[in-house]
PDB file of C-alpha atoms in Angstrom:
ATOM      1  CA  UNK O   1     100.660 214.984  63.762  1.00  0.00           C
ATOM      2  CA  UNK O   2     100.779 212.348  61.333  1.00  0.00           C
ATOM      3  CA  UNK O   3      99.348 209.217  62.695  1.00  0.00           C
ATOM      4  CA  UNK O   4      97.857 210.989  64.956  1.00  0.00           C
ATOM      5  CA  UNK O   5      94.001 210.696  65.743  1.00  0.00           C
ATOM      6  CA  UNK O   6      91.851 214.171  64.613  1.00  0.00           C
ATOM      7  CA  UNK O   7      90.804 216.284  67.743  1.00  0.00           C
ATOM      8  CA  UNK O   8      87.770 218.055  67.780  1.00  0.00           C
ATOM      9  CA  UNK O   9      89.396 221.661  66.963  1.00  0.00           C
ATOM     10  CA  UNK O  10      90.663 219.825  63.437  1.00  0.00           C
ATOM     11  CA  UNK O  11      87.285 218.457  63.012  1.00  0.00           C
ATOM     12  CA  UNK O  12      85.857 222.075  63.472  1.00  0.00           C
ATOM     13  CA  UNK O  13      88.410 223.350  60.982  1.00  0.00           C
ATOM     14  CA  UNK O  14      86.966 221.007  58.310  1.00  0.00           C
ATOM     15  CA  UNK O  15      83.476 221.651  58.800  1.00  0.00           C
ATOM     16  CA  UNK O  16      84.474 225.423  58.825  1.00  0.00           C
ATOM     17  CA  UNK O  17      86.559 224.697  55.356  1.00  0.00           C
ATOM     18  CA  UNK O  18      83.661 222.665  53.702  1.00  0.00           C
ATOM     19  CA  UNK O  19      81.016 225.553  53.588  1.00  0.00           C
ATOM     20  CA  UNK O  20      83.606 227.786  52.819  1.00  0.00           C
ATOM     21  CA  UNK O  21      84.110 225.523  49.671  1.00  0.00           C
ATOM     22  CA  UNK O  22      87.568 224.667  50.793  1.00  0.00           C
ATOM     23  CA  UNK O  23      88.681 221.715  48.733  1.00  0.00           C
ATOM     24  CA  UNK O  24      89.750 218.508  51.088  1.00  0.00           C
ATOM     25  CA  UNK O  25      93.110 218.809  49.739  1.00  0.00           C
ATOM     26  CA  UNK O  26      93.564 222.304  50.844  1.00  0.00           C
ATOM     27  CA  UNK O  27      92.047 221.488  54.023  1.00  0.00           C
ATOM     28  CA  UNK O  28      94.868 218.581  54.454  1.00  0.00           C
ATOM     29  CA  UNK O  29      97.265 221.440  53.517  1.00  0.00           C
ATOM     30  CA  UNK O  30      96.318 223.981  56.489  1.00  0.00           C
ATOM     31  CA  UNK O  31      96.008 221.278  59.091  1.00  0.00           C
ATOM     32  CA  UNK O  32      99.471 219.552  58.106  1.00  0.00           C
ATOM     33  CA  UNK O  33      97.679 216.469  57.541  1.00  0.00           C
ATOM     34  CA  UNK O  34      98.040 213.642  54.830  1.00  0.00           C
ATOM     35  CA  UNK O  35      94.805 214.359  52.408  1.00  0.00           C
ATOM     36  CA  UNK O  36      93.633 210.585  52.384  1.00  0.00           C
ATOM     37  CA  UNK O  37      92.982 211.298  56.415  1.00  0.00           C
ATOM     38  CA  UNK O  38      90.920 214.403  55.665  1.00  0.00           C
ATOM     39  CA  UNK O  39      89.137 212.158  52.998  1.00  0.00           C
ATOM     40  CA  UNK O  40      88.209 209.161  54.984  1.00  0.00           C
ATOM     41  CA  UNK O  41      87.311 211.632  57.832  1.00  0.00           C
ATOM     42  CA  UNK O  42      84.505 213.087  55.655  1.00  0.00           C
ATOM     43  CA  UNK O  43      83.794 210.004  53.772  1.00  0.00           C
ATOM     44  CA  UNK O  44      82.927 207.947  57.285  1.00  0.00           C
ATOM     45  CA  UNK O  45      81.087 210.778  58.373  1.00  0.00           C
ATOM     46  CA  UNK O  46      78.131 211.431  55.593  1.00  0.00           C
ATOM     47  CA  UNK O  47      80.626 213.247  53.233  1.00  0.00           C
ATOM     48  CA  UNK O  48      80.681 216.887  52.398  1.00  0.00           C
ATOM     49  CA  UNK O  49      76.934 217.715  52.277  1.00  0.00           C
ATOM     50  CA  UNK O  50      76.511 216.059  55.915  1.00  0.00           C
ATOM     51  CA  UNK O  51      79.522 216.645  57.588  1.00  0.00           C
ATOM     52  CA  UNK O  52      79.304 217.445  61.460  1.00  0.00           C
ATOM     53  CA  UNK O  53      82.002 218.150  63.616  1.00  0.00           C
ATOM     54  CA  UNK O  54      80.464 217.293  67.125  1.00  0.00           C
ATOM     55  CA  UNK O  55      78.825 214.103  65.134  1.00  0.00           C
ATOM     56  CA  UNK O  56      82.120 212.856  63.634  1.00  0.00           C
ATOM     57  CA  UNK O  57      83.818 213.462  67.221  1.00  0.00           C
ATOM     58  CA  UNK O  58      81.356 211.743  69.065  1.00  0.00           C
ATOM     59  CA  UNK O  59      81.721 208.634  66.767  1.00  0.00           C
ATOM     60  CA  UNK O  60      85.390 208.825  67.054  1.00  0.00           C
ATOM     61  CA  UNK O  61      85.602 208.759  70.839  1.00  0.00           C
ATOM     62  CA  UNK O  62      82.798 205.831  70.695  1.00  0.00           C
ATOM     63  CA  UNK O  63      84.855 203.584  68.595  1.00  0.00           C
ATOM     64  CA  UNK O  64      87.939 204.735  70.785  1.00  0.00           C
ATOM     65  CA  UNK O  65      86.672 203.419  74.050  1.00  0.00           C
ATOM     66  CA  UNK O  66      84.982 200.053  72.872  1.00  0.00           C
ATOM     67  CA  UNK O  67      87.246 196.984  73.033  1.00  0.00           C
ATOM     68  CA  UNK O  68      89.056 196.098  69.733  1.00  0.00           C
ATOM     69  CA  UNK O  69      89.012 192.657  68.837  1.00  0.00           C
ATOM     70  CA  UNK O  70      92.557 191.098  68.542  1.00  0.00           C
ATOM     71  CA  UNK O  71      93.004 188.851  64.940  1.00  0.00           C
ATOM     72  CA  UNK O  72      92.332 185.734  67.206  1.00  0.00           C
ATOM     73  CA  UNK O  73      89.260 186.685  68.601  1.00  0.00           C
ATOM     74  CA  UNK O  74      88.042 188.125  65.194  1.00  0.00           C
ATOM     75  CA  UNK O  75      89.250 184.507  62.984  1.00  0.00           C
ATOM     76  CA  UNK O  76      88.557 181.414  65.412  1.00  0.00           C
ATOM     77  CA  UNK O  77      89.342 179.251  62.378  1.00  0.00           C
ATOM     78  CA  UNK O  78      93.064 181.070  62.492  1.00  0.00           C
ATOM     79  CA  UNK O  79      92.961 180.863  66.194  1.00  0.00           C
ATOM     80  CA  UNK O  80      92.538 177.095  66.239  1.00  0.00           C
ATOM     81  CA  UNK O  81      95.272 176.339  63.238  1.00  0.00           C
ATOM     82  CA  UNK O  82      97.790 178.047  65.721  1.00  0.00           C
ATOM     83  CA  UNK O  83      96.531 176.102  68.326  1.00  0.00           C
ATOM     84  CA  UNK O  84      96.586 172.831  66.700  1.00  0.00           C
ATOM     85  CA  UNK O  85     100.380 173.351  64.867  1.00  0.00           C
ATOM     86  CA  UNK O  86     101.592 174.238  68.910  1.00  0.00           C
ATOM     87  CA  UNK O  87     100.472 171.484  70.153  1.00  0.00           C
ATOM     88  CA  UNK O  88     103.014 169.836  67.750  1.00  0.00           C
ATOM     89  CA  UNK O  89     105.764 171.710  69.258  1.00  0.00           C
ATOM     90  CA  UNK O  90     106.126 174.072  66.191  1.00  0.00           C
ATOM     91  CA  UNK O  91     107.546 177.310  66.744  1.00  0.00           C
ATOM     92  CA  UNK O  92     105.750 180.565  65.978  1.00  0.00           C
ATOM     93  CA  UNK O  93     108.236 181.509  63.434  1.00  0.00           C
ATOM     94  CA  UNK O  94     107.650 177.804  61.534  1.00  0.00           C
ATOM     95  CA  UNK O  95     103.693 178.636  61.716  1.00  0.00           C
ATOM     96  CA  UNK O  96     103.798 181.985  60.726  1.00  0.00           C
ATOM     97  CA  UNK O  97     106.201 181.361  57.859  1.00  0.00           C
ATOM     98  CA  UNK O  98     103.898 178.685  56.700  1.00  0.00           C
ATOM     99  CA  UNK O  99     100.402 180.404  57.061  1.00  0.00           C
ATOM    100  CA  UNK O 100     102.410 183.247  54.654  1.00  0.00           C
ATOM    101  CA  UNK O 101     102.866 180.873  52.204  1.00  0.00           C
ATOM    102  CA  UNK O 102     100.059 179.835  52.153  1.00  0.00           C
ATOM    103  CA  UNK O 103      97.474 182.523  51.966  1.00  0.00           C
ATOM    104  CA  UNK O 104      96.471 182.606  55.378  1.00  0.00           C
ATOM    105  CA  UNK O 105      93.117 181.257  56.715  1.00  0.00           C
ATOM    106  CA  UNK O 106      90.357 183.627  55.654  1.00  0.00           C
ATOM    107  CA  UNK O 107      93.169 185.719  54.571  1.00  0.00           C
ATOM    108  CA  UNK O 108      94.619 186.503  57.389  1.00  0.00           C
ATOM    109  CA  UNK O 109      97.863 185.723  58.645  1.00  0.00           C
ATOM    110  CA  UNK O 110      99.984 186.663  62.064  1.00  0.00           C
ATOM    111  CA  UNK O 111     103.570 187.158  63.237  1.00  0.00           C
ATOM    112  CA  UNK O 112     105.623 185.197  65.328  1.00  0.00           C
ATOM    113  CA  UNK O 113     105.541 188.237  67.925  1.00  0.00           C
ATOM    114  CA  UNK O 114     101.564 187.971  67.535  1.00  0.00           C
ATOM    115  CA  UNK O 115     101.965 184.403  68.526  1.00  0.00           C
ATOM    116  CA  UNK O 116     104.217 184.412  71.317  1.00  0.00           C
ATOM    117  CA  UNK O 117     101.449 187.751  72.073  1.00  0.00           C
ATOM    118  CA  UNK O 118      98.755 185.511  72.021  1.00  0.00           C
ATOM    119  CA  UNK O 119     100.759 182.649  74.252  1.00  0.00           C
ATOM    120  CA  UNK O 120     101.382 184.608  76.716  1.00  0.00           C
ATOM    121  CA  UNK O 121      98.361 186.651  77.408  1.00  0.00           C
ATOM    122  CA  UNK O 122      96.887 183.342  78.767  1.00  0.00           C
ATOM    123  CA  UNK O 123      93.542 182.756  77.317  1.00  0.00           C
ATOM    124  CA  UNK O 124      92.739 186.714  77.097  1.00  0.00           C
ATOM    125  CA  UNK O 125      94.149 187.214  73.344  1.00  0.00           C
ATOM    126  CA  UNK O 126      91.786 184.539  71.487  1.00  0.00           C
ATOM    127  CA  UNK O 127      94.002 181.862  72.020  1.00  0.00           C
ATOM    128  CA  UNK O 128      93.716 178.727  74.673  1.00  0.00           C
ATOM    129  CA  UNK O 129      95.472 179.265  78.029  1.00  0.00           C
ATOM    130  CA  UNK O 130      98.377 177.178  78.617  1.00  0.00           C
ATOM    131  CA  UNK O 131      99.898 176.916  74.987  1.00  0.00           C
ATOM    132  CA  UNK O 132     103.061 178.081  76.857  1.00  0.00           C
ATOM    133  CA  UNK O 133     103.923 174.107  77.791  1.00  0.00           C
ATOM    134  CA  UNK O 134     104.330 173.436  74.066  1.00  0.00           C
ATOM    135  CA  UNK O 135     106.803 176.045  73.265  1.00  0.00           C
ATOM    136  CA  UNK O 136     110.939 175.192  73.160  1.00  0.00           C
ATOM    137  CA  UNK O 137     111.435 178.100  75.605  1.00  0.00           C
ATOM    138  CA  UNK O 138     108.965 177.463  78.549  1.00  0.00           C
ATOM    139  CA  UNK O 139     108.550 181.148  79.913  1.00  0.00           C
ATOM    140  CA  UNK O 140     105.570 182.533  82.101  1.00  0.00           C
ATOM    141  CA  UNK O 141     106.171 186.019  80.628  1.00  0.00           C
ATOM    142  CA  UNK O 142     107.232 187.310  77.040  1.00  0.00           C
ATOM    143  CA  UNK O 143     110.666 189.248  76.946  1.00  0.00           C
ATOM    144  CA  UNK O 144     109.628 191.842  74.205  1.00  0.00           C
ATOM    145  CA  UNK O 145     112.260 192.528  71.272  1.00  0.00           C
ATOM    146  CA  UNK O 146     113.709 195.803  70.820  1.00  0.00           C
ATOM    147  CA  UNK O 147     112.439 197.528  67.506  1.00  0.00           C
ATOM    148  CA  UNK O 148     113.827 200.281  65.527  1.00  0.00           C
ATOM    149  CA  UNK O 149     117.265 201.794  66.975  1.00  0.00           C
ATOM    150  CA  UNK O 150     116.995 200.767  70.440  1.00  0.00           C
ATOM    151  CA  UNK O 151     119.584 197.851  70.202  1.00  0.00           C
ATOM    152  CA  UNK O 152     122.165 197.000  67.969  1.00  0.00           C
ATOM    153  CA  UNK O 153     121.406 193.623  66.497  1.00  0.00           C
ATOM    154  CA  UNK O 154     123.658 191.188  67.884  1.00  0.00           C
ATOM    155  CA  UNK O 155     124.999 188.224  65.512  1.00  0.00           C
ATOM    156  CA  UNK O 156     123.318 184.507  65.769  1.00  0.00           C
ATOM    157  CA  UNK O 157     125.685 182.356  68.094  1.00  0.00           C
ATOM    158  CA  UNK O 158     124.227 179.981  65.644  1.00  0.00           C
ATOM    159  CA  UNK O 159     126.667 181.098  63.024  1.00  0.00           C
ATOM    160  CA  UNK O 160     125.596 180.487  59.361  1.00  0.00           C
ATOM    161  CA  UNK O 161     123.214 177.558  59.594  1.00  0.00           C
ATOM    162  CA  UNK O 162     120.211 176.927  57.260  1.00  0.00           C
ATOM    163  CA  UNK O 163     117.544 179.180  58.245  1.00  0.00           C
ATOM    164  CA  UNK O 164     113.700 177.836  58.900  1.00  0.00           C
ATOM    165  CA  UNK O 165     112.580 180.034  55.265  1.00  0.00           C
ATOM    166  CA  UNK O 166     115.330 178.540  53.828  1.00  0.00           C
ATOM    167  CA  UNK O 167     114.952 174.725  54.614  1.00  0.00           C
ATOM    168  CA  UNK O 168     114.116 172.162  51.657  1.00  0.00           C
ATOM    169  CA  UNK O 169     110.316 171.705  50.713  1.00  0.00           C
ATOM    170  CA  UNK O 170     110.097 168.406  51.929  1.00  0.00           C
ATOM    171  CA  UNK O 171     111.080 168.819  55.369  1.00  0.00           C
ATOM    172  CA  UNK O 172     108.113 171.261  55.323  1.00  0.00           C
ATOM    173  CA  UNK O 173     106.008 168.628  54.095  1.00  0.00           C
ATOM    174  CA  UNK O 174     106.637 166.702  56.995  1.00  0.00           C
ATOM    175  CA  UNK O 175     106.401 163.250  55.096  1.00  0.00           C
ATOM    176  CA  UNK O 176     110.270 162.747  55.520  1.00  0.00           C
ATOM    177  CA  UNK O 177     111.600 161.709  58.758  1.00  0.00           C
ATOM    178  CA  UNK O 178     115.156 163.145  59.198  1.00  0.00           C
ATOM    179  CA  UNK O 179     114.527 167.079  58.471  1.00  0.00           C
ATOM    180  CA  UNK O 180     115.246 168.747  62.295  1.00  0.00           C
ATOM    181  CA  UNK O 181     114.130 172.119  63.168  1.00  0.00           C
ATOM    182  CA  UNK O 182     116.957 172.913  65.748  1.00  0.00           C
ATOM    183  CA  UNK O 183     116.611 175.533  68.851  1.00  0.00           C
ATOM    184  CA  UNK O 184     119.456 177.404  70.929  1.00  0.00           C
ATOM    185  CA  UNK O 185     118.185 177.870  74.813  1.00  0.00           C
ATOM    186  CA  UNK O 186     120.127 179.333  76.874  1.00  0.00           C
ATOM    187  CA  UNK O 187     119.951 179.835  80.807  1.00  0.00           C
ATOM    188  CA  UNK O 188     119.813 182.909  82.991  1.00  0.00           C
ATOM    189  CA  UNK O 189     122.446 185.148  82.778  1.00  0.00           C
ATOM    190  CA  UNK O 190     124.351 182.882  79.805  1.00  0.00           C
ATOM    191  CA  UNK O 191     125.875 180.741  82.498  1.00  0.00           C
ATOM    192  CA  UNK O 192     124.399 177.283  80.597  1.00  0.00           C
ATOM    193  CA  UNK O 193     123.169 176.390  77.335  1.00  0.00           C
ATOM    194  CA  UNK O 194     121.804 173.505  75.365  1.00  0.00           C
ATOM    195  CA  UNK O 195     120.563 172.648  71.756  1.00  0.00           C
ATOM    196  CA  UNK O 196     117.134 171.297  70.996  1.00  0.00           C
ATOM    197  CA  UNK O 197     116.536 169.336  67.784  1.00  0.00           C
ATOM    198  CA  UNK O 198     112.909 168.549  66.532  1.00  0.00           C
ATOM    199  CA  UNK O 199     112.219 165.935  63.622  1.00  0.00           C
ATOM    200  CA  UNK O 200     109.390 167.581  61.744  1.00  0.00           C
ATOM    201  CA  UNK O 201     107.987 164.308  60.976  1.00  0.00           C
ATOM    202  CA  UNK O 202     108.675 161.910  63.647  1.00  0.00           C
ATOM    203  CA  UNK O 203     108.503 164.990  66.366  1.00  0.00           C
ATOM    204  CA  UNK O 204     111.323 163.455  68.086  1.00  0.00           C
ATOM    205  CA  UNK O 205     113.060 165.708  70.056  1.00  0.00           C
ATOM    206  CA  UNK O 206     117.077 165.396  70.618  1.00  0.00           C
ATOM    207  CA  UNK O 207     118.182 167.116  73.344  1.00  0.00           C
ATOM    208  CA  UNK O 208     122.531 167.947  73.257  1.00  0.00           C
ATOM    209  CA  UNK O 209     124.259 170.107  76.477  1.00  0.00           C
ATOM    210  CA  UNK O 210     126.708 172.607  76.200  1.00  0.00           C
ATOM    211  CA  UNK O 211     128.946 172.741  79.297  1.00  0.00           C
ATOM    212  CA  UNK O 212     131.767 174.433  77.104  1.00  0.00           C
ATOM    213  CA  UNK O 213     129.357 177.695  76.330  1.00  0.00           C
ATOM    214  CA  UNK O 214     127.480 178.440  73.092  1.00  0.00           C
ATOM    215  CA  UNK O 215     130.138 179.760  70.721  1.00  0.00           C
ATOM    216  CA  UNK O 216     128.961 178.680  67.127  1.00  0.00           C
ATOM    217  CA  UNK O 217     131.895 176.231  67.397  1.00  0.00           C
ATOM    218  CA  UNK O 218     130.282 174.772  70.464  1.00  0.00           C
ATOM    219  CA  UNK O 219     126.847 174.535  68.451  1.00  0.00           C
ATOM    220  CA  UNK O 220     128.008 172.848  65.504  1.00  0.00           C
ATOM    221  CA  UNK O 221     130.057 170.443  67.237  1.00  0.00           C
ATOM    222  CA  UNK O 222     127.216 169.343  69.458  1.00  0.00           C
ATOM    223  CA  UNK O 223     125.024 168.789  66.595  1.00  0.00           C
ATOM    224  CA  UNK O 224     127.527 166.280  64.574  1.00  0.00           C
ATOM    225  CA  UNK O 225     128.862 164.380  67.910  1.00  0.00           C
ATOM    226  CA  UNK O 226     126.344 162.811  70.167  1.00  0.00           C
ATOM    227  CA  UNK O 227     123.520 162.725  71.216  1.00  0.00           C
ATOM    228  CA  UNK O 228     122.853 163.966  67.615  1.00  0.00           C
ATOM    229  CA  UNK O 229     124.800 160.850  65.448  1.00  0.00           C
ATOM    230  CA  UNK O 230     122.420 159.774  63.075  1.00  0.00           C
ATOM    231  CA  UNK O 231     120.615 163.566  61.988  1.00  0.00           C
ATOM    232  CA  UNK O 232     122.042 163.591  58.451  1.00  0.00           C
ATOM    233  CA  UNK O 233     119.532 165.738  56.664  1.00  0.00           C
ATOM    234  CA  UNK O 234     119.914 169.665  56.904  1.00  0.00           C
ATOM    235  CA  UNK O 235     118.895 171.156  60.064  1.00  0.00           C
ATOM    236  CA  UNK O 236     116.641 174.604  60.152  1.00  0.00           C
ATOM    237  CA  UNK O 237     117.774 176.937  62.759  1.00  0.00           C
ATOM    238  CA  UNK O 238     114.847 179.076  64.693  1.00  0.00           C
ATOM    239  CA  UNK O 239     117.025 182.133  65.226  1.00  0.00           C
TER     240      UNK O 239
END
């Protein structure tokens, strides 16, 4: 049951355990719940000497059925940073690793997931419709990632390149041209591949094929050979 919202039986169980003089803890014990959810269940609901059960379940399925408010729609401020760094053709991962750093705005801060979440829900999610065009992979729809033991996790076809929390502090200060933020994208079905590099400065964007496939040996060799001959600085890999 952990994790699990209280139904109204467990709610009746408290209210029949507080004038009983149950403690909350022993409560939490007989229900097989964590005590900190008995706690805030009395605490919300007028505590110990006001405690209802058909009160406190009434609230519950209140707040249950009224629309939550996504972190967007709650922080405009955040909403609009996100916004703005898209526009620049930054990834999600290089604006959530940088609002982290930084503190957040009003001290909140989002995933990349949230991002591509709030992308992709077109305008319904707190963010502008049409933020999709300023992404390096131009989908209509968000391919969700597995999570926990559903899929092994596969190896980067990048091979060991420098990753985007890993790049030098001045190509995240953007004053330097010659820092690249570099993309794999490939095609349906793996049948075609290329590499995108992105100056963080300049916001030139180098685009290299890869007719042979996308081995790491492939990757690296199309980012040292043209169309890429003058990137000498490192290059952060989006992976």
């Amino acid at each position: 049951m952990a994790g699990a919202a209280l139904t109204a039986h467990e709610r009746e169980e408290i209210r029949v355990g507080i004038e009983s003089k149950e403690s909350l803890s022993d409560i939490a014990r007989r229900l097989a719940r964590a005590p900190s959810t008995i706690t805030r269940e009395v605490k919300r609901n007028g505590g110990c000497s006001r405690y209802c059960a058909v009160k406190a379940q009434g609230r519950s399925e209140r707040l249950r059925s009224r629309p939550r408010s996504t972190t967007f729609q709650a922080n405009v401020e955040l909403a609009r940073h996100v916004e703005r760094r898209l526009s620049l053709k930054d990834s999600p991962t290089t604006i959530a690793i940088e609002l982290a750093r930084a503190g957040g705005i009003g001290g909140d801060t989002v995933s990349p997931e949230t991002i591509y979440q709030g992308v992709y829900a077109h305008g319904t999610r707190g963010l502008s419709a049409g933020l999709g065009r300023h992404l390096h992979r131009k989908r209509a729809r968000r391919r969700r990632r597995c999570r926990g033991g559903e899929a092994p996790k596969r190896a980067s076809p990048l091979g060991t390149f420098n990753l985007i929390h890993l790049r030098p502090k001045i190509a995240s200060a953007r004053r330097e041209v010659g820092h690249f933020e570099g993309d794999l994208i490939v095609g349906a079905g793996g049948k075609s591949a290329i590499v995108t590099l992105v100056d963080r400065a300049s916001r030139l964007n180098l685009i290299g094929d890869l007719p042979g496939g996308h081995s790491a040996e492939n990757v690296l060799a199309c980012c040292i050979e043209p169309p890429f001959p003058h990137v000498g600085r490192p290059i952060s890999h989006e992976l």
